[in-house]
PDB file of C-alpha atoms and ligand atoms in Angstrom:
ATOM      1  CA  MET A  19       0.000   0.000   0.000  1.00  0.00           C
ATOM      2  CA  SER A  20       1.074   3.599  -0.657  1.00  0.00           C
ATOM      3  CA  THR A  21       2.944   5.238   2.189  1.00  0.00           C
ATOM      4  CA  GLN A  22       1.940   8.717   1.044  1.00  0.00           C
ATOM      5  CA  PRO A  23       0.188  10.785   3.669  1.00  0.00           C
ATOM      6  CA  PRO A  24      -3.520  11.448   3.136  1.00  0.00           C
ATOM      7  CA  HIS A  25      -4.506  14.553   1.154  1.00  0.00           C
ATOM      8  CA  SER A  26      -4.606  16.755   4.221  1.00  0.00           C
ATOM      9  CA  ASP A  27      -3.464  19.624   1.987  1.00  0.00           C
ATOM     10  CA  ARG A  28      -6.519  19.328  -0.255  1.00  0.00           C
ATOM     11  CA  LYS A  29     -10.047  20.477   0.416  1.00  0.00           C
ATOM     12  CA  LYS A  30     -12.455  17.569   0.846  1.00  0.00           C
ATOM     13  CA  VAL A  31     -15.016  17.080  -1.916  1.00  0.00           C
ATOM     14  CA  THR A  32     -18.558  18.030  -0.907  1.00  0.00           C
ATOM     15  CA  THR A  33     -21.988  17.884  -2.507  1.00  0.00           C
ATOM     16  CA  LEU A  34     -21.388  21.518  -3.495  1.00  0.00           C
ATOM     17  CA  SER A  35     -18.225  20.519  -5.365  1.00  0.00           C
ATOM     18  CA  PHE A  36     -20.414  18.114  -7.372  1.00  0.00           C
ATOM     19  CA  ARG A  37     -22.693  20.976  -8.432  1.00  0.00           C
ATOM     20  CA  GLU A  38     -19.716  23.251  -9.185  1.00  0.00           C
ATOM     21  CA  LYS A  39     -18.156  20.597 -11.400  1.00  0.00           C
ATOM     22  CA  LYS A  40     -21.369  20.320 -13.396  1.00  0.00           C
ATOM     23  CA  ILE A  41     -21.496  24.093 -13.830  1.00  0.00           C
ATOM     24  CA  ILE A  42     -17.921  24.331 -15.108  1.00  0.00           C
ATOM     25  CA  GLY A  43     -18.309  21.176 -17.221  1.00  0.00           C
ATOM     26  CA  GLU A  44     -15.743  19.006 -15.385  1.00  0.00           C
ATOM     27  CA  GLN A  45     -16.460  15.284 -15.189  1.00  0.00           C
ATOM     28  CA  ILE A  46     -17.114  13.829 -11.721  1.00  0.00           C
ATOM     29  CA  THR A  47     -15.288  10.574 -10.942  1.00  0.00           C
ATOM     30  CA  MET A  48     -16.640   7.909  -8.610  1.00  0.00           C
ATOM     31  CA  LEU A  49     -15.722   4.315  -7.749  1.00  0.00           C
ATOM     32  CA  THR A  50     -16.958   1.822  -5.196  1.00  0.00           C
ATOM     33  CA  ALA A  51     -14.935   0.609  -2.206  1.00  0.00           C
ATOM     34  CA  TYR A  52     -15.797  -1.685   0.665  1.00  0.00           C
ATOM     35  CA  ASP A  53     -12.610  -1.796   2.760  1.00  0.00           C
ATOM     36  CA  TYR A  54      -9.939   0.456   4.282  1.00  0.00           C
ATOM     37  CA  GLY A  55      -7.057  -0.462   1.973  1.00  0.00           C
ATOM     38  CA  THR A  56      -8.900  -0.032  -1.318  1.00  0.00           C
ATOM     39  CA  ALA A  57     -10.499   3.196  -0.118  1.00  0.00           C
ATOM     40  CA  ALA A  58      -7.065   4.584   0.787  1.00  0.00           C
ATOM     41  CA  VAL A  59      -5.637   3.800  -2.657  1.00  0.00           C
ATOM     42  CA  ILE A  60      -8.663   5.222  -4.490  1.00  0.00           C
ATOM     43  CA  ASP A  61      -8.710   8.330  -2.299  1.00  0.00           C
ATOM     44  CA  ARG A  62      -5.031   9.006  -2.922  1.00  0.00           C
ATOM     45  CA  ALA A  63      -5.601   8.582  -6.654  1.00  0.00           C
ATOM     46  CA  ARG A  64      -7.755  11.759  -6.333  1.00  0.00           C
ATOM     47  CA  ILE A  65     -11.198  10.334  -6.983  1.00  0.00           C
ATOM     48  CA  ASP A  66     -14.068  12.781  -6.372  1.00  0.00           C
ATOM     49  CA  SER A  67     -16.320  10.281  -4.636  1.00  0.00           C
ATOM     50  CA  ILE A  68     -16.306   6.800  -3.131  1.00  0.00           C
ATOM     51  CA  LEU A  69     -19.546   4.837  -3.044  1.00  0.00           C
ATOM     52  CA  VAL A  70     -19.858   2.049  -0.508  1.00  0.00           C
ATOM     53  CA  GLY A  71     -22.303   0.279  -2.808  1.00  0.00           C
ATOM     54  CA  ASP A  72     -24.603  -2.551  -1.844  1.00  0.00           C
ATOM     55  CA  SER A  73     -22.853  -4.289  -4.775  1.00  0.00           C
ATOM     56  CA  LEU A  74     -20.822  -5.348  -1.720  1.00  0.00           C
ATOM     57  CA  GLY A  75     -23.320  -8.214  -1.506  1.00  0.00           C
ATOM     58  CA  MET A  76     -22.229  -9.630  -4.847  1.00  0.00           C
ATOM     59  CA  VAL A  77     -18.547  -8.759  -5.215  1.00  0.00           C
ATOM     60  CA  VAL A  78     -17.429  -9.170  -1.580  1.00  0.00           C
ATOM     61  CA  LEU A  79     -20.016 -11.340   0.169  1.00  0.00           C
ATOM     62  CA  GLY A  80     -20.756 -13.668  -2.767  1.00  0.00           C
ATOM     63  CA  TYR A  81     -24.551 -13.338  -2.894  1.00  0.00           C
ATOM     64  CA  GLU A  82     -26.466 -13.770  -6.184  1.00  0.00           C
ATOM     65  CA  ASN A  83     -27.802 -10.220  -5.951  1.00  0.00           C
ATOM     66  CA  THR A  84     -27.860  -7.252  -3.552  1.00  0.00           C
ATOM     67  CA  LEU A  85     -31.082  -8.156  -1.722  1.00  0.00           C
ATOM     68  CA  PRO A  86     -29.579 -10.006   1.289  1.00  0.00           C
ATOM     69  CA  VAL A  87     -27.334  -7.066   2.278  1.00  0.00           C
ATOM     70  CA  THR A  88     -28.252  -5.651   5.696  1.00  0.00           C
ATOM     71  CA  MET A  89     -27.805  -2.285   7.394  1.00  0.00           C
ATOM     72  CA  ASP A  90     -25.225  -3.849   9.703  1.00  0.00           C
ATOM     73  CA  ASP A  91     -23.234  -5.180   6.712  1.00  0.00           C
ATOM     74  CA  MET A  92     -23.244  -1.703   5.189  1.00  0.00           C
ATOM     75  CA  ILE A  93     -22.269   0.137   8.358  1.00  0.00           C
ATOM     76  CA  HIS A  94     -19.408  -2.302   9.004  1.00  0.00           C
ATOM     77  CA  HIS A  95     -17.922  -1.677   5.553  1.00  0.00           C
ATOM     78  CA  CYS A  96     -18.654   2.079   5.587  1.00  0.00           C
ATOM     79  CA  ARG A  97     -16.651   2.419   8.803  1.00  0.00           C
ATOM     80  CA  ALA A  98     -13.668   0.692   7.208  1.00  0.00           C
ATOM     81  CA  VAL A  99     -13.863   2.875   4.087  1.00  0.00           C
ATOM     82  CA  SER A 100     -14.194   6.074   6.097  1.00  0.00           C
ATOM     83  CA  ARG A 101     -10.957   5.238   7.951  1.00  0.00           C
ATOM     84  CA  GLY A 102      -9.130   5.031   4.604  1.00  0.00           C
ATOM     85  CA  ALA A 103     -10.389   8.183   2.875  1.00  0.00           C
ATOM     86  CA  ASP A 104     -10.260  11.812   3.867  1.00  0.00           C
ATOM     87  CA  TYR A 105     -10.634  13.554   0.517  1.00  0.00           C
ATOM     88  CA  ALA A 106     -13.436  11.967  -1.526  1.00  0.00           C
ATOM     89  CA  LEU A 107     -17.125  12.534  -0.869  1.00  0.00           C
ATOM     90  CA  LEU A 108     -18.239   9.314   0.835  1.00  0.00           C
ATOM     91  CA  ILE A 109     -21.644   7.924  -0.088  1.00  0.00           C
ATOM     92  CA  GLY A 110     -23.298   4.964   1.632  1.00  0.00           C
ATOM     93  CA  ASP A 111     -25.815   2.869  -0.296  1.00  0.00           C
ATOM     94  CA  MET A 112     -29.030   2.211   1.612  1.00  0.00           C
ATOM     95  CA  PRO A 113     -29.731  -1.535   1.390  1.00  0.00           C
ATOM     96  CA  PHE A 114     -32.982  -3.217   0.388  1.00  0.00           C
ATOM     97  CA  MET A 115     -35.774  -2.670   2.933  1.00  0.00           C
ATOM     98  CA  SER A 116     -33.874  -0.052   4.918  1.00  0.00           C
ATOM     99  CA  TYR A 117     -35.896   2.856   3.473  1.00  0.00           C
ATOM    100  CA  GLN A 118     -39.127   1.318   2.129  1.00  0.00           C
ATOM    101  CA  ILE A 119     -41.027   0.484   5.317  1.00  0.00           C
ATOM    102  CA  SER A 120     -41.642   3.885   6.866  1.00  0.00           C
ATOM    103  CA  LEU A 121     -40.278   7.416   6.729  1.00  0.00           C
ATOM    104  CA  ASP A 122     -39.120   7.097  10.350  1.00  0.00           C
ATOM    105  CA  GLU A 123     -37.102   3.972   9.584  1.00  0.00           C
ATOM    106  CA  ALA A 124     -35.674   5.542   6.447  1.00  0.00           C
ATOM    107  CA  ILE A 125     -34.483   8.627   8.359  1.00  0.00           C
ATOM    108  CA  ARG A 126     -33.076   6.527  11.219  1.00  0.00           C
ATOM    109  CA  ASN A 127     -31.188   4.246   8.838  1.00  0.00           C
ATOM    110  CA  ALA A 128     -29.902   7.137   6.720  1.00  0.00           C
ATOM    111  CA  GLY A 129     -28.686   8.768   9.930  1.00  0.00           C
ATOM    112  CA  ARG A 130     -26.735   5.649  10.885  1.00  0.00           C
ATOM    113  CA  PHE A 131     -24.674   5.994   7.696  1.00  0.00           C
ATOM    114  CA  LEU A 132     -23.458   9.410   8.863  1.00  0.00           C
ATOM    115  CA  GLN A 133     -23.313   8.832  12.632  1.00  0.00           C
ATOM    116  CA  GLU A 134     -21.885   5.307  12.720  1.00  0.00           C
ATOM    117  CA  GLY A 135     -20.549   4.743   9.202  1.00  0.00           C
ATOM    118  CA  GLY A 136     -18.641   8.004   8.730  1.00  0.00           C
ATOM    119  CA  MET A 137     -20.382   8.704   5.404  1.00  0.00           C
ATOM    120  CA  ASP A 138     -21.170  12.172   4.030  1.00  0.00           C
ATOM    121  CA  ALA A 139     -24.321  11.210   2.104  1.00  0.00           C
ATOM    122  CA  VAL A 140     -26.576   8.267   1.251  1.00  0.00           C
ATOM    123  CA  LYS A 141     -27.875   6.799  -1.999  1.00  0.00           C
ATOM    124  CA  LEU A 142     -31.169   5.042  -2.529  1.00  0.00           C
ATOM    125  CA  GLU A 143     -32.876   3.462  -5.525  1.00  0.00           C
ATOM    126  CA  GLY A 144     -36.171   4.319  -7.175  1.00  0.00           C
ATOM    127  CA  GLY A 145     -38.217   7.009  -8.873  1.00  0.00           C
ATOM    128  CA  ARG A 146     -41.346   9.001  -7.972  1.00  0.00           C
ATOM    129  CA  GLU A 147     -42.408   6.370  -5.400  1.00  0.00           C
ATOM    130  CA  ARG A 148     -39.394   7.433  -3.303  1.00  0.00           C
ATOM    131  CA  SER A 149     -39.950  11.189  -3.402  1.00  0.00           C
ATOM    132  CA  GLU A 150     -41.505  11.462   0.089  1.00  0.00           C
ATOM    133  CA  THR A 151     -38.712   9.330   1.540  1.00  0.00           C
ATOM    134  CA  ILE A 152     -36.063  11.501  -0.108  1.00  0.00           C
ATOM    135  CA  LYS A 153     -37.749  14.684   1.167  1.00  0.00           C
ATOM    136  CA  ALA A 154     -37.837  13.254   4.692  1.00  0.00           C
ATOM    137  CA  ILE A 155     -34.152  12.247   4.682  1.00  0.00           C
ATOM    138  CA  VAL A 156     -33.033  15.532   3.107  1.00  0.00           C
ATOM    139  CA  GLY A 157     -35.262  17.307   5.651  1.00  0.00           C
ATOM    140  CA  ALA A 158     -33.213  15.642   8.382  1.00  0.00           C
ATOM    141  CA  GLY A 159     -30.092  17.257   6.928  1.00  0.00           C
ATOM    142  CA  ILE A 160     -28.739  14.210   5.108  1.00  0.00           C
ATOM    143  CA  PRO A 161     -27.698  14.603   1.436  1.00  0.00           C
ATOM    144  CA  VAL A 162     -29.321  12.021  -0.844  1.00  0.00           C
ATOM    145  CA  MET A 163     -28.162  10.675  -4.201  1.00  0.00           C
ATOM    146  CA  GLY A 164     -30.932   9.071  -6.308  1.00  0.00           C
ATOM    147  CA  HIS A 165     -30.561   6.043  -8.578  1.00  0.00           C
ATOM    148  CA  LEU A 166     -32.673   5.470 -11.728  1.00  0.00           C
ATOM    149  CA  GLY A 167     -32.674   3.019 -14.636  1.00  0.00           C
ATOM    150  CA  LEU A 168     -31.468  -0.451 -13.711  1.00  0.00           C
ATOM    151  CA  THR A 169     -32.049  -0.459  -9.970  1.00  0.00           C
ATOM    152  CA  PRO A 170     -30.553  -3.782  -8.818  1.00  0.00           C
ATOM    153  CA  GLN A 171     -32.710  -4.030  -5.682  1.00  0.00           C
ATOM    154  CA  SER A 172     -35.713  -4.415  -8.051  1.00  0.00           C
ATOM    155  CA  VAL A 173     -34.033  -7.230 -10.002  1.00  0.00           C
ATOM    156  CA  HIS A 174     -37.043  -9.543  -9.603  1.00  0.00           C
ATOM    157  CA  GLN A 175     -39.509  -6.866 -10.652  1.00  0.00           C
ATOM    158  CA  LEU A 176     -37.348  -5.948 -13.663  1.00  0.00           C
ATOM    159  CA  GLY A 177     -36.966  -9.600 -14.690  1.00  0.00           C
ATOM    160  CA  GLY A 178     -33.165  -9.607 -14.435  1.00  0.00           C
ATOM    161  CA  PHE A 179     -30.210  -7.265 -14.728  1.00  0.00           C
ATOM    162  CA  ARG A 180     -31.254  -5.642 -18.013  1.00  0.00           C
ATOM    163  CA  ALA A 181     -31.024  -2.199 -19.604  1.00  0.00           C
ATOM    164  CA  GLN A 182     -33.954   0.135 -18.885  1.00  0.00           C
ATOM    165  CA  GLY A 183     -35.634   3.097 -20.582  1.00  0.00           C
ATOM    166  CA  LYS A 184     -35.527   1.645 -24.087  1.00  0.00           C
ATOM    167  CA  SER A 185     -39.187   2.226 -25.007  1.00  0.00           C
ATOM    168  CA  ALA A 186     -40.669   5.729 -25.343  1.00  0.00           C
ATOM    169  CA  THR A 187     -43.013   5.066 -22.384  1.00  0.00           C
ATOM    170  CA  GLN A 188     -40.224   3.826 -20.111  1.00  0.00           C
ATOM    171  CA  ALA A 189     -37.943   6.658 -21.201  1.00  0.00           C
ATOM    172  CA  GLN A 190     -40.601   9.307 -20.532  1.00  0.00           C
ATOM    173  CA  ARG A 191     -41.231   7.890 -17.068  1.00  0.00           C
ATOM    174  CA  LEU A 192     -37.520   7.903 -16.283  1.00  0.00           C
ATOM    175  CA  PHE A 193     -37.200  11.466 -17.566  1.00  0.00           C
ATOM    176  CA  GLU A 194     -40.101  12.594 -15.331  1.00  0.00           C
ATOM    177  CA  ASP A 195     -38.697  10.657 -12.374  1.00  0.00           C
ATOM    178  CA  SER A 196     -35.377  12.467 -12.715  1.00  0.00           C
ATOM    179  CA  GLN A 197     -37.167  15.835 -12.398  1.00  0.00           C
ATOM    180  CA  ILE A 198     -39.190  14.573  -9.420  1.00  0.00           C
ATOM    181  CA  LEU A 199     -36.055  13.357  -7.606  1.00  0.00           C
ATOM    182  CA  GLN A 200     -34.338  16.685  -8.234  1.00  0.00           C
ATOM    183  CA  ASP A 201     -37.392  18.519  -6.843  1.00  0.00           C
ATOM    184  CA  ALA A 202     -37.421  16.159  -3.846  1.00  0.00           C
ATOM    185  CA  GLY A 203     -33.926  17.400  -2.969  1.00  0.00           C
ATOM    186  CA  CYS A 204     -31.425  14.882  -4.390  1.00  0.00           C
ATOM    187  CA  PHE A 205     -27.993  16.447  -4.863  1.00  0.00           C
ATOM    188  CA  SER A 206     -27.128  14.028  -7.683  1.00  0.00           C
ATOM    189  CA  LEU A 207     -28.488  10.986  -9.546  1.00  0.00           C
ATOM    190  CA  VAL A 208     -26.958   7.698 -10.663  1.00  0.00           C
ATOM    191  CA  LEU A 209     -28.235   6.625 -14.091  1.00  0.00           C
ATOM    192  CA  GLU A 210     -27.619   2.909 -14.598  1.00  0.00           C
ATOM    193  CA  SER A 211     -27.887   0.922 -17.847  1.00  0.00           C
ATOM    194  CA  ILE A 212     -30.004   3.257 -19.935  1.00  0.00           C
ATOM    195  CA  PRO A 213     -29.595   4.389 -23.562  1.00  0.00           C
ATOM    196  CA  ALA A 214     -26.839   6.980 -23.965  1.00  0.00           C
ATOM    197  CA  ARG A 215     -29.131   9.478 -25.732  1.00  0.00           C
ATOM    198  CA  LEU A 216     -31.670   9.317 -22.889  1.00  0.00           C
ATOM    199  CA  ALA A 217     -28.915   9.845 -20.297  1.00  0.00           C
ATOM    200  CA  LYS A 218     -27.697  12.847 -22.300  1.00  0.00           C
ATOM    201  CA  LEU A 219     -31.173  14.379 -22.404  1.00  0.00           C
ATOM    202  CA  VAL A 220     -31.732  13.825 -18.672  1.00  0.00           C
ATOM    203  CA  SER A 221     -28.298  15.281 -17.850  1.00  0.00           C
ATOM    204  CA  GLN A 222     -28.928  18.370 -19.990  1.00  0.00           C
ATOM    205  CA  GLN A 223     -32.315  19.019 -18.416  1.00  0.00           C
ATOM    206  CA  LEU A 224     -31.265  18.630 -14.759  1.00  0.00           C
ATOM    207  CA  GLU A 225     -29.467  21.171 -12.623  1.00  0.00           C
ATOM    208  CA  ILE A 226     -28.051  18.421 -10.400  1.00  0.00           C
ATOM    209  CA  PRO A 227     -25.235  16.241 -11.776  1.00  0.00           C
ATOM    210  CA  THR A 228     -25.856  12.772 -13.159  1.00  0.00           C
ATOM    211  CA  ILE A 229     -23.360   9.960 -12.625  1.00  0.00           C
ATOM    212  CA  GLY A 230     -23.566   7.260 -15.284  1.00  0.00           C
ATOM    213  CA  ILE A 231     -22.859   3.555 -15.203  1.00  0.00           C
ATOM    214  CA  GLY A 232     -23.718   1.992 -18.540  1.00  0.00           C
ATOM    215  CA  ALA A 233     -25.336   5.302 -19.527  1.00  0.00           C
ATOM    216  CA  GLY A 234     -22.891   6.635 -22.110  1.00  0.00           C
ATOM    217  CA  PRO A 235     -20.399   9.492 -22.130  1.00  0.00           C
ATOM    218  CA  ASP A 236     -22.742  12.469 -21.724  1.00  0.00           C
ATOM    219  CA  CYS A 237     -23.512  12.175 -18.023  1.00  0.00           C
ATOM    220  CA  ASP A 238     -21.852  14.650 -15.650  1.00  0.00           C
ATOM    221  CA  GLY A 239     -19.670  11.902 -14.205  1.00  0.00           C
ATOM    222  CA  GLN A 240     -18.995   8.163 -14.251  1.00  0.00           C
ATOM    223  CA  VAL A 241     -18.999   5.379 -11.676  1.00  0.00           C
ATOM    224  CA  LEU A 242     -17.862   1.759 -11.910  1.00  0.00           C
ATOM    225  CA  VAL A 243     -17.766  -1.099  -9.444  1.00  0.00           C
ATOM    226  CA  THR A 244     -14.070  -1.276  -8.530  1.00  0.00           C
ATOM    227  CA  HIS A 245     -14.004  -5.087  -8.636  1.00  0.00           C
ATOM    228  CA  ASP A 246     -15.181  -4.920 -12.287  1.00  0.00           C
ATOM    229  CA  LEU A 247     -12.589  -2.277 -13.228  1.00  0.00           C
ATOM    230  CA  LEU A 248      -9.816  -4.337 -11.632  1.00  0.00           C
ATOM    231  CA  GLY A 249     -11.003  -7.626 -13.149  1.00  0.00           C
ATOM    232  CA  LEU A 250     -11.481  -9.089  -9.677  1.00  0.00           C
ATOM    233  CA  PHE A 251     -15.068 -10.263 -10.065  1.00  0.00           C
ATOM    234  CA  ASP A 252     -15.104 -13.165 -12.478  1.00  0.00           C
ATOM    235  CA  ARG A 253     -18.771 -14.276 -12.351  1.00  0.00           C
ATOM    236  CA  PHE A 254     -19.768 -11.898 -15.121  1.00  0.00           C
ATOM    237  CA  THR A 255     -18.655  -8.569 -16.581  1.00  0.00           C
ATOM    238  CA  PRO A 256     -21.365  -6.175 -17.767  1.00  0.00           C
ATOM    239  CA  ARG A 257     -20.743  -4.871 -21.278  1.00  0.00           C
ATOM    240  CA  PHE A 258     -20.392  -1.282 -20.066  1.00  0.00           C
ATOM    241  CA  VAL A 259     -17.341  -2.154 -17.943  1.00  0.00           C
ATOM    242  CA  LYS A 260     -13.830  -1.266 -19.047  1.00  0.00           C
ATOM    243  CA  LYS A 261     -11.342  -3.576 -17.334  1.00  0.00           C
ATOM    244  CA  TYR A 262      -8.211  -1.637 -16.391  1.00  0.00           C
ATOM    245  CA  ALA A 263      -6.458  -4.671 -14.900  1.00  0.00           C
ATOM    246  CA  ASP A 264      -6.861  -8.432 -14.602  1.00  0.00           C
ATOM    247  CA  LEU A 265      -6.265  -8.867 -10.897  1.00  0.00           C
ATOM    248  CA  HIS A 266      -8.111 -12.188 -10.833  1.00  0.00           C
ATOM    249  CA  LEU A 267      -5.413 -13.613 -13.078  1.00  0.00           C
ATOM    250  CA  GLU A 268      -2.617 -11.812 -11.184  1.00  0.00           C
ATOM    251  CA  MET A 269      -3.904 -13.128  -7.854  1.00  0.00           C
ATOM    252  CA  THR A 270      -4.227 -16.660  -9.204  1.00  0.00           C
ATOM    253  CA  ARG A 271      -0.608 -16.486 -10.411  1.00  0.00           C
ATOM    254  CA  ALA A 272       0.600 -15.189  -7.044  1.00  0.00           C
ATOM    255  CA  PHE A 273      -1.315 -17.793  -5.010  1.00  0.00           C
ATOM    256  CA  GLU A 274      -0.127 -20.667  -7.205  1.00  0.00           C
ATOM    257  CA  ALA A 275       3.485 -19.442  -6.956  1.00  0.00           C
ATOM    258  CA  TYR A 276       3.203 -19.277  -3.151  1.00  0.00           C
ATOM    259  CA  ILE A 277       1.772 -22.802  -2.908  1.00  0.00           C
ATOM    260  CA  GLN A 278       4.519 -24.108  -5.185  1.00  0.00           C
ATOM    261  CA  ASP A 279       7.258 -22.369  -3.126  1.00  0.00           C
ATOM    262  CA  VAL A 280       5.945 -23.717   0.192  1.00  0.00           C
ATOM    263  CA  GLU A 281       5.548 -27.226  -1.173  1.00  0.00           C
ATOM    264  CA  ALA A 282       9.066 -27.129  -2.654  1.00  0.00           C
ATOM    265  CA  GLY A 283      10.593 -25.760   0.597  1.00  0.00           C
ATOM    266  CA  GLU A 284      11.607 -22.562  -1.201  1.00  0.00           C
ATOM    267  CA  PHE A 285       9.695 -20.267   1.126  1.00  0.00           C
ATOM    268  CA  PRO A 286      10.565 -18.962   3.651  1.00  0.00           C
ATOM    269  CA  GLU A 287      14.184 -18.196   2.766  1.00  0.00           C
ATOM    270  CA  ARG A 288      16.899 -17.144   5.243  1.00  0.00           C
ATOM    271  CA  ARG A 289      16.083 -13.444   4.652  1.00  0.00           C
ATOM    272  CA  HIS A 290      12.504 -14.030   5.808  1.00  0.00           C
ATOM    273  CA  CYS A 291      13.620 -15.487   9.179  1.00  0.00           C
ATOM    274  CA  PHE A 292      14.328 -13.837  12.541  1.00  0.00           C
ATOM    275  CA  SER A 293      17.660 -14.605  14.263  1.00  0.00           C
ATOM    276  CA  MET A 294      18.321 -15.282  17.958  1.00  0.00           C
ATOM    277  CA  PRO A 295      21.637 -14.438  19.731  1.00  0.00           C
ATOM    278  CA  ASP A 296      23.855 -17.523  20.376  1.00  0.00           C
ATOM    279  CA  GLU A 297      23.978 -16.876  24.156  1.00  0.00           C
ATOM    280  CA  ALA A 298      20.170 -16.845  24.393  1.00  0.00           C
ATOM    281  CA  TRP A 299      19.936 -19.994  22.319  1.00  0.00           C
ATOM    282  CA  GLU A 300      22.533 -21.835  24.433  1.00  0.00           C
ATOM    283  CA  ALA A 301      20.827 -20.686  27.654  1.00  0.00           C
ATOM    284  CA  LEU A 302      17.509 -22.019  26.374  1.00  0.00           C
ATOM    285  CA  LEU A 303      19.016 -25.424  25.512  1.00  0.00           C
ATOM    286  CA  ARG A 304      20.677 -25.615  28.949  1.00  0.00           C
ATOM    287  CA  GLU A 305      17.389 -24.702  30.611  1.00  0.00           C
ATOM    288  CA  LEU A 306      15.531 -27.382  28.665  1.00  0.00           C
ATOM    289  CA  GLY A 307      18.264 -29.951  29.221  1.00  0.00           C
ATOM    290  CA  ILE A 308      18.731 -30.446  25.462  1.00  0.00           C
ATOM    291  CA  GLU A 309      22.208 -31.312  24.128  1.00  0.00           C
ATOM    292  CA  ALA A 310      23.435 -28.830  21.476  1.00  0.00           C
TER     293      ALA A 310
HETATM  294  O1  KIV B  26     -24.102  -0.767  -5.445  1.00  0.00           O
HETATM  295  C1  KIV B  26     -23.422  -0.176  -6.293  1.00  0.00           C
HETATM  296  O2  KIV B  26     -22.224  -0.399  -6.457  1.00  0.00           O
HETATM  297  C2  KIV B  26     -24.102   0.799  -7.128  1.00  0.00           C
HETATM  298  C3  KIV B  26     -23.381   1.312  -8.319  1.00  0.00           C
HETATM  299  C4  KIV B  26     -23.463   0.306  -9.390  1.00  0.00           C
HETATM  300  C5  KIV B  26     -23.885   2.632  -8.765  1.00  0.00           C
HETATM  301  O3  KIV B  26     -25.221   1.133  -6.869  1.00  0.00           O
END
């Protein structure tokens, strides 16, 4: 891991910086992280925002989808990420059923992300049906990022992980939802797996910045799941992912080399061992009654 100090010399990114970047036409960068070490590396690479996504459920915890992820899972990982990052805007993803039951529960759970998890904001999925929830959370002083298009917590309702907003009716609804979420107080919106021209239209019409994932180049920023970018998650790779490394392969090579070395007696070598002064060694043998 990098031994560089954190970016104490740089001003932390805020929700206002997001809006400023949109105004001056600078792209906003965002990646997911779920642990201290990865967050530290991403933060020091000067990312604008780190999302502790509920994709955690799939890429770290090995579930089929994000539905089993709990508030306690999220808080645990948010705390680790917040210890590793002091520059990026930290956003915690509200898991399935943490904001749907009642406004009170939604506010309480959103608050936990800031109070216990060290996050700066929360994200939740859904369109117009979430507007009262968003107003309530924003009303409690907690910044909210919306999420439209492919909303993975609705995977069963959507009939799988598939692109959204392809028909005129679907696209119009998504367009209207984006305006409703802005009016409800969202500081930004994730647009996932929708046609690039629809994402462009939505981004042009909104004052708040859009962050795309599988939504083309004309959003106000981009996000990817870090495990996809690094080639760490081998179950499937969505077509919108650009792999910047193949760490799955690198890790496999490293683990196989380690196993081979241990089995062949080639690790550890002398330089990996600690020494003991002769006098201490001889005293020990005398004490134990063992002949040298
Ligand atoms: O959970 C997650 O990682 C997300 C991103 C895909 C936006 O919601």
